[in-house]
PDB file of C-alpha atoms in Angstrom:
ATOM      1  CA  UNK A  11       0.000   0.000   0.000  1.00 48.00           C
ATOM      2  CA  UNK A  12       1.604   2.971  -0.783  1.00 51.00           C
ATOM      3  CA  UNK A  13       1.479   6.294   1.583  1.00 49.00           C
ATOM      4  CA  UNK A  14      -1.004   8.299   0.219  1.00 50.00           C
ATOM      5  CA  UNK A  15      -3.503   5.106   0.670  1.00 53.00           C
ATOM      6  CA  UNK A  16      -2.101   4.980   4.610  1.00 52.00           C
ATOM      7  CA  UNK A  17      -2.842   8.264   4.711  1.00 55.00           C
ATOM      8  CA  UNK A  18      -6.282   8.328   3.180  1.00 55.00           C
ATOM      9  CA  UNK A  19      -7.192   5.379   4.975  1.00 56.00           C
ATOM     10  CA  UNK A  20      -6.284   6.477   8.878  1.00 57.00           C
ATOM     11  CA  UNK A  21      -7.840   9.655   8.272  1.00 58.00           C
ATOM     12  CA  UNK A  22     -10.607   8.967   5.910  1.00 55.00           C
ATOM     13  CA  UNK A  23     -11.493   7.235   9.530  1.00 55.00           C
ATOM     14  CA  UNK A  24     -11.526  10.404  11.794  1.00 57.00           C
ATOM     15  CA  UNK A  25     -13.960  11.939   9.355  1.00 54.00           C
ATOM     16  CA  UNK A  26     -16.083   8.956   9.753  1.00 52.00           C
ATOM     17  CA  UNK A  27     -15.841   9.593  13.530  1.00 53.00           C
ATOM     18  CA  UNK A  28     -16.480  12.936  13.525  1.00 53.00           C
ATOM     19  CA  UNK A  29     -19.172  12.953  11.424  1.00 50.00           C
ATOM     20  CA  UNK A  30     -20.820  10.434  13.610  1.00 47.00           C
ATOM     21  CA  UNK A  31     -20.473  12.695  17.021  1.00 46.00           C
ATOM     22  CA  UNK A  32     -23.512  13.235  18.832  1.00 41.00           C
ATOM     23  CA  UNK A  33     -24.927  16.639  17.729  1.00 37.00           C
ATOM     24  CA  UNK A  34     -26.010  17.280  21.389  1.00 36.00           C
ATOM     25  CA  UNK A  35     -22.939  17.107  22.882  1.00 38.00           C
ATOM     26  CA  UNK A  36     -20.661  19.407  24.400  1.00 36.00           C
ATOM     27  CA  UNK A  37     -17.001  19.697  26.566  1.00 36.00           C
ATOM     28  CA  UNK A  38     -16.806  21.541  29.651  1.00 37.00           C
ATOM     29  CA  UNK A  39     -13.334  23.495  28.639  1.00 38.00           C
ATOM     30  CA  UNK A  40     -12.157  26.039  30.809  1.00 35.00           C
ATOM     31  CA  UNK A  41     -14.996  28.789  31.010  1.00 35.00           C
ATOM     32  CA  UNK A  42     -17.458  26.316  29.587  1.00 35.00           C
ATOM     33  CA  UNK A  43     -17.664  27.227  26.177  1.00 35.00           C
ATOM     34  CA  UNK A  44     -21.028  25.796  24.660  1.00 37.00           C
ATOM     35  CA  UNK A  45     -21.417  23.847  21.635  1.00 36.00           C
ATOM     36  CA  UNK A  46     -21.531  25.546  18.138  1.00 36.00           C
ATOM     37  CA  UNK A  47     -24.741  23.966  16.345  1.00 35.00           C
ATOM     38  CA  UNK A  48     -23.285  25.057  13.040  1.00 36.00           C
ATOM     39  CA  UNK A  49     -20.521  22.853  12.770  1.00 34.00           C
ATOM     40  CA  UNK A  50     -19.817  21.732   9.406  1.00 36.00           C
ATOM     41  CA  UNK A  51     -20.273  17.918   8.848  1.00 41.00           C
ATOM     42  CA  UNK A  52     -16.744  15.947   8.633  1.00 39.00           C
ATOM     43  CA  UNK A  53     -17.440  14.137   5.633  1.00 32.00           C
ATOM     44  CA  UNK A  54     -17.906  17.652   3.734  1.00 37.00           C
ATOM     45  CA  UNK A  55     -14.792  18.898   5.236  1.00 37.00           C
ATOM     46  CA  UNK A  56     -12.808  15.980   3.780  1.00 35.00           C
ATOM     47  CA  UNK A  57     -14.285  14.788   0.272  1.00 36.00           C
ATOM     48  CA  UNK A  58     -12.800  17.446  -1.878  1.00 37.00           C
ATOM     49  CA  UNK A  59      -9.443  16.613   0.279  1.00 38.00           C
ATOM     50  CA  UNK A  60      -9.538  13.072  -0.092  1.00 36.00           C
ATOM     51  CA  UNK A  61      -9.943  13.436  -4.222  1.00 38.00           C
ATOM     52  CA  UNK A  62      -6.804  15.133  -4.234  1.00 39.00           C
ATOM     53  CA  UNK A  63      -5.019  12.756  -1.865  1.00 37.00           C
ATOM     54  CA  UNK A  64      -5.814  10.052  -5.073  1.00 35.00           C
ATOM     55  CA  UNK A  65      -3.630  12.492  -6.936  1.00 39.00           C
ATOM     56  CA  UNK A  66      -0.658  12.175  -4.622  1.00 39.00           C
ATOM     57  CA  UNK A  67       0.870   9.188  -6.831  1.00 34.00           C
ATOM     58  CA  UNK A  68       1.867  12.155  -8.871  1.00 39.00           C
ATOM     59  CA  UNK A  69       4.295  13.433  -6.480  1.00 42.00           C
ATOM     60  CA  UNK A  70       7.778  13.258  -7.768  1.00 45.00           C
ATOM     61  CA  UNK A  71       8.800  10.577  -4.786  1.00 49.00           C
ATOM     62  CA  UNK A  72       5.789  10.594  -2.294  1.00 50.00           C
ATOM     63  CA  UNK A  73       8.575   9.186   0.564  1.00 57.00           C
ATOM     64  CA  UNK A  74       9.811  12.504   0.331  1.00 65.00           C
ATOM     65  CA  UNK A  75       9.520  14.193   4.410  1.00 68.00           C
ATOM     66  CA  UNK A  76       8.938  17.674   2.794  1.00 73.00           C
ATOM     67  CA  UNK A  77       5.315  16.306   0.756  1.00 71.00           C
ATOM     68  CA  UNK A  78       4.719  13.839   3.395  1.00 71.00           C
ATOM     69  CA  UNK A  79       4.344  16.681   6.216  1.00 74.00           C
ATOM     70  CA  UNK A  80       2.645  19.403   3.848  1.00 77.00           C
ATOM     71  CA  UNK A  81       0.457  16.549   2.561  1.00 75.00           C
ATOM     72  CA  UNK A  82      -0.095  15.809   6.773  1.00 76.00           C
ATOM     73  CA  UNK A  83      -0.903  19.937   7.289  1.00 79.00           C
ATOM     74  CA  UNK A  84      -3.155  19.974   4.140  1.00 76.00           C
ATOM     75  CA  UNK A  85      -5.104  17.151   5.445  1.00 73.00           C
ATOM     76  CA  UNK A  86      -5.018  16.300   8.696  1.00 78.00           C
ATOM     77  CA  UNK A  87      -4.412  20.012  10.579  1.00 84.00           C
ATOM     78  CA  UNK A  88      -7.838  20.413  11.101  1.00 83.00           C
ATOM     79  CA  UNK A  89      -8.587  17.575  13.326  1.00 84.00           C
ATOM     80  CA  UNK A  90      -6.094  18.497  15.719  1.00 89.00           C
ATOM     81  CA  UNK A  91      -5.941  20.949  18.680  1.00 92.00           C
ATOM     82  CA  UNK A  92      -2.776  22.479  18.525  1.00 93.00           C
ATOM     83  CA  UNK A  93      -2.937  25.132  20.846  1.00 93.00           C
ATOM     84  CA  UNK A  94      -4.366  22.895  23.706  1.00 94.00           C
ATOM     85  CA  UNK A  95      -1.559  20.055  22.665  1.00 95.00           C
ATOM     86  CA  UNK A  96       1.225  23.301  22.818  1.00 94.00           C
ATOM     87  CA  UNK A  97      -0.399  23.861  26.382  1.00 93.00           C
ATOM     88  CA  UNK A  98       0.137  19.891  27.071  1.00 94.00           C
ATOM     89  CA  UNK A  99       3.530  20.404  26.067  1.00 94.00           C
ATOM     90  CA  UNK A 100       4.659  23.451  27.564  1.00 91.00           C
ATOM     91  CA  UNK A 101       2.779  23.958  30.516  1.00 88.00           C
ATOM     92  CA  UNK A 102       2.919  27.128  32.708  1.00 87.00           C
ATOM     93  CA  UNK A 103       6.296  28.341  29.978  1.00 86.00           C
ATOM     94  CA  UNK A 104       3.444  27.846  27.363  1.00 88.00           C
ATOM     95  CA  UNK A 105       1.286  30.185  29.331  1.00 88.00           C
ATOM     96  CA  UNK A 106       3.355  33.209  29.662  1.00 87.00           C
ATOM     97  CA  UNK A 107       3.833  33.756  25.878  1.00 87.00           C
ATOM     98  CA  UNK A 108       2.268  36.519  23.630  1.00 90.00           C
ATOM     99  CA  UNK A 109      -0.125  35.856  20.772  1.00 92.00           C
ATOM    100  CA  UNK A 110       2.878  35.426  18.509  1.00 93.00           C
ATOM    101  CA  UNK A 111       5.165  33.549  20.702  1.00 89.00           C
ATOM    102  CA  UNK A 112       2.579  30.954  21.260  1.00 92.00           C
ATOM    103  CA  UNK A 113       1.800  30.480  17.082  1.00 93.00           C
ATOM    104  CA  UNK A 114       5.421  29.624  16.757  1.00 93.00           C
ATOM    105  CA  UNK A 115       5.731  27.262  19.351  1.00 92.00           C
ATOM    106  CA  UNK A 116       2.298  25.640  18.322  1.00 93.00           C
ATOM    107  CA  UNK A 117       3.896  25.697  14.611  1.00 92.00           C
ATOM    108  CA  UNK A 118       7.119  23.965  16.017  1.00 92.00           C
ATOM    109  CA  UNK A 119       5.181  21.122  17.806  1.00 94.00           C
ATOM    110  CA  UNK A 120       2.988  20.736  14.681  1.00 92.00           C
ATOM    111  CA  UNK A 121       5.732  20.391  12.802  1.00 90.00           C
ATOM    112  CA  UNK A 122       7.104  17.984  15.460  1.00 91.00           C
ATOM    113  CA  UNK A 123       4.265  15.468  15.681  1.00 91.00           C
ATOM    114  CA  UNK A 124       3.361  15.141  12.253  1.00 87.00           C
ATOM    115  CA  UNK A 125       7.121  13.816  11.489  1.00 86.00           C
ATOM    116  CA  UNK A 126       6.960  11.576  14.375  1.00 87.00           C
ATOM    117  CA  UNK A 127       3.381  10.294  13.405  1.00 83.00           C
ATOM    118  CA  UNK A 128       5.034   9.709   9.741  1.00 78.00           C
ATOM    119  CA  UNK A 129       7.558   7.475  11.302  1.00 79.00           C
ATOM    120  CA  UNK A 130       4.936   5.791  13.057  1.00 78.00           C
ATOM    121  CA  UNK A 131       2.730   5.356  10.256  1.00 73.00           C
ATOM    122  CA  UNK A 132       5.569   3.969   7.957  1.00 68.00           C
ATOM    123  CA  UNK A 133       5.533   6.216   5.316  1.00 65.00           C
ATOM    124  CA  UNK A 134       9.098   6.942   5.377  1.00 64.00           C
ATOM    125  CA  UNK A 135      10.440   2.928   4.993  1.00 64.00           C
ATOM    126  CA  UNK A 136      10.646   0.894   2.035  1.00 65.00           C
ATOM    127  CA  UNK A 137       7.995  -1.060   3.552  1.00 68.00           C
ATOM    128  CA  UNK A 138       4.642  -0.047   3.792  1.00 69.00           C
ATOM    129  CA  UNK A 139       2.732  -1.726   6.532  1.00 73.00           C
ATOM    130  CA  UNK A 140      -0.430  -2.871   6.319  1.00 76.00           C
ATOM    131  CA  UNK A 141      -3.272  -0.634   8.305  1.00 75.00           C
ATOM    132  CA  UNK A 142      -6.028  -2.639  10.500  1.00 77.00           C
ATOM    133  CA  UNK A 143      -8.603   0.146  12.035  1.00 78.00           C
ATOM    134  CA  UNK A 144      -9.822  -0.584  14.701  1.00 79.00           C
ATOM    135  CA  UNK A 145     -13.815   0.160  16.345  1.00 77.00           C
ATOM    136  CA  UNK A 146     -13.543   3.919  18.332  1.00 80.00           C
ATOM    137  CA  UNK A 147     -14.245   3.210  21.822  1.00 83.00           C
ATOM    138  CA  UNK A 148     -15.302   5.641  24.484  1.00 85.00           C
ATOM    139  CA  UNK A 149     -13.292   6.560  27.449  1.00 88.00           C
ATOM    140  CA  UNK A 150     -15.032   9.459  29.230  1.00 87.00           C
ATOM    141  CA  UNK A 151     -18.479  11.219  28.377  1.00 85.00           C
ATOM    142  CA  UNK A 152     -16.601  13.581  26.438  1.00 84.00           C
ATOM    143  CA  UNK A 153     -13.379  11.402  25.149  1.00 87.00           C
ATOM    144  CA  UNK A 154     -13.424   9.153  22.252  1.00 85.00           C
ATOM    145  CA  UNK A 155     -10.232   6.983  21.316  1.00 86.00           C
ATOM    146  CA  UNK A 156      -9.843   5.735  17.216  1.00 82.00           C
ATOM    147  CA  UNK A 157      -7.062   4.686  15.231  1.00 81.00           C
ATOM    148  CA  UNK A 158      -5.966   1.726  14.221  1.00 81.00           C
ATOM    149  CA  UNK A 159      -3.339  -1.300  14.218  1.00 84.00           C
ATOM    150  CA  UNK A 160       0.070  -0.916  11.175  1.00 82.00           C
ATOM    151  CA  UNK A 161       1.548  -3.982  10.677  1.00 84.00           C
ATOM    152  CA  UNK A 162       4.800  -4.346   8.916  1.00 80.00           C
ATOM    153  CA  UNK A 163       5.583  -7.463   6.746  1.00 81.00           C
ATOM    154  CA  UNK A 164       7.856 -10.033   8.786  1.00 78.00           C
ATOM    155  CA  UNK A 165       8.178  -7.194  11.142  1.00 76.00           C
ATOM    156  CA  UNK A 166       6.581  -5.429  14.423  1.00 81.00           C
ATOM    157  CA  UNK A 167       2.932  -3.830  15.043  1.00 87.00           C
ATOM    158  CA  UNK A 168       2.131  -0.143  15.791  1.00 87.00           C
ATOM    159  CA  UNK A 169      -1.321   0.306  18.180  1.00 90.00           C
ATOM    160  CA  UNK A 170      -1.768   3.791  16.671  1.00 87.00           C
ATOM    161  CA  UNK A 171      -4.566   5.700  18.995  1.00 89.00           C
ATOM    162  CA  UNK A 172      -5.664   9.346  18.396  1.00 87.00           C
ATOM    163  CA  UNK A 173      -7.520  10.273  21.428  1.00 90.00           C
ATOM    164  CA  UNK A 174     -10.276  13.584  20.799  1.00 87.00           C
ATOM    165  CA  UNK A 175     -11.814  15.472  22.896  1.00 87.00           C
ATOM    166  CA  UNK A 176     -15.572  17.768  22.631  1.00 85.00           C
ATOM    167  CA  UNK A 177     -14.215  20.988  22.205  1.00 83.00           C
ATOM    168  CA  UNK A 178     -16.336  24.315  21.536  1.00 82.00           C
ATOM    169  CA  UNK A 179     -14.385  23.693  17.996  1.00 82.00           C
ATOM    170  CA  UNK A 180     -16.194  20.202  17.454  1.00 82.00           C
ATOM    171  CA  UNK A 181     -14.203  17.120  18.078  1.00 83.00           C
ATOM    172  CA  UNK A 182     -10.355  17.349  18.549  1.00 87.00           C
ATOM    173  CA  UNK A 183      -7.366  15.605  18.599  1.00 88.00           C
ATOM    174  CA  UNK A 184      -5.349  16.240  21.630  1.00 93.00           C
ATOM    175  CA  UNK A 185      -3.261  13.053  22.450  1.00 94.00           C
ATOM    176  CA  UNK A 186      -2.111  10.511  20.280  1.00 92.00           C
ATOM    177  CA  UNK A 187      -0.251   7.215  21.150  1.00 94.00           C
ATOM    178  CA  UNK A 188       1.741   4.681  19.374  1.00 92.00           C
ATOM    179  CA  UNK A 189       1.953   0.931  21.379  1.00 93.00           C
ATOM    180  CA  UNK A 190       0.726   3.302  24.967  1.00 93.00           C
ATOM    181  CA  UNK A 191       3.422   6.179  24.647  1.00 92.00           C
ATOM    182  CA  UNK A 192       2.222   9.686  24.259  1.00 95.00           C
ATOM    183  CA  UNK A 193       3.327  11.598  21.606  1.00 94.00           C
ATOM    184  CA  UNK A 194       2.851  15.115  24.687  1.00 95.00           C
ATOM    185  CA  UNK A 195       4.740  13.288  26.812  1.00 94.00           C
ATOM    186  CA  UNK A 196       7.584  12.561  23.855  1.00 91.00           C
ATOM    187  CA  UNK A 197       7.417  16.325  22.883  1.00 93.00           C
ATOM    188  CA  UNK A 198       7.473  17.178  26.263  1.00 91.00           C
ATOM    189  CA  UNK A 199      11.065  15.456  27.107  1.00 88.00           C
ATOM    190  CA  UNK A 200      12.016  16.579  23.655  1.00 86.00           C
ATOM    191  CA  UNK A 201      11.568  20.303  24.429  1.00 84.00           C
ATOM    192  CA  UNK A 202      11.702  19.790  28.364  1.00 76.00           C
ATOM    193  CA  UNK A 203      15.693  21.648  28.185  1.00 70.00           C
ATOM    194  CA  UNK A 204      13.772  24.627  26.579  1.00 68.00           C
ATOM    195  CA  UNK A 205      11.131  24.894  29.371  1.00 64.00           C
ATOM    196  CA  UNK A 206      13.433  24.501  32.449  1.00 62.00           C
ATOM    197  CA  UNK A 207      13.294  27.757  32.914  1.00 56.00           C
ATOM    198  CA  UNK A 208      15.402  29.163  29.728  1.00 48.00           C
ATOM    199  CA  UNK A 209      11.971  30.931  28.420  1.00 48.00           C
ATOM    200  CA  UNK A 210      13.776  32.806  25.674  1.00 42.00           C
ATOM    201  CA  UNK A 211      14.826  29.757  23.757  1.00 45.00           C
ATOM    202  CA  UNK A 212      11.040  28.654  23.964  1.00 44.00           C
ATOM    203  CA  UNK A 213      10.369  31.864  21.936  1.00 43.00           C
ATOM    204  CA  UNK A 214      12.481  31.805  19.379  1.00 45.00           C
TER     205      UNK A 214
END
């Protein structure tokens, strides 16, 4: 299977889950921000996207990081909550940044996850594993877990779990984990020299 099918595939699946959230829900966020009734369906969000995802065989060498990640940003941006993920990350550093200061870092841990979650996914190897989804299961009132299972010929399994949340935004991906690790906590240890204190290196 070759990565733009991986791609389609795992997140063909978090339209199918979003479009399927209960239109009556809602997630008590910090100052309890109600539920937006006009929320645009999933499925509409994604078709045109998915058409041109067929077209990706066209890429030059779709392996390549640089069209993997801006095919990853095109496609799969809007289904995840940066700036609550950035929070995750950086905690009370996070916090005292401007308007600007917090786009970049959100930006940089975008950019972050989205090359991890390649590796994860496989799309960088020479083998393409084989993608098993798996039935989203509930964990909280508000917390959904989908995803699915990569298996790689001869070779090991990923458990690949995106874990949303009810947001005022509509369903969001704050969490995701590969075989139980987080990828907050691993961007957390990756950047935890930068928030020890040394703020100005967190804004740069």
């Amino acid at each position: 299977m070759r990565p733009f099918h991986i791609i389609r595939r795992t997140f063909l699946l978090l339209v199918l889950f979003t479009a399927a959230a209960p239109a009556g829900a809602w997630f008590a966020e910090p100052g309890y921000v109600p539920m937006r009734r006009d929320l645009p369906n999933g499925i509409d969000l994604m078709e045109s996207s998915l058409y041109w995802m067929q077209d990706l065989s066209g890429v030059e060498d779709p392996r390549d990081p640089a069209s993997v990640i801006s095919l990853m940003e095109d496609q799969a941006a809007r289904f995840f909550d940066f700036s609550y993920i950035a929070y995750l990350v950086g905690g009370p550093a996070y916090t005292r940044l401007d308007a600007l200061q917090r786009s970049h870092f959100q930006n940089r841990v975008r950019d972050r996850l989205f090359t991890w979650l390649a590796h994860q996914m496989g799309l960088y190897g020479r083998r393409i594993p084989r993608m098993v989804p798996i039935v989203p299961y509930r964990t909280s009132l508000y917390t959904w877990v989908a995803g699915g299972n990569f298996y790689y010929p001869g070779g090991p399994s990923i458990r690949l779990r995106f874990h949303f949340y009810y947001s005022g935004r509509g369903w969001r991906i704050y969490d995701v984990t590969s075989n139980g690790v987080s990828v907050v906590r691993y961007l957390r240890d990756y950047y935890s020299r930068e928030l020890s204190g040394r703020r100005t290196r967190l804004e740069r």
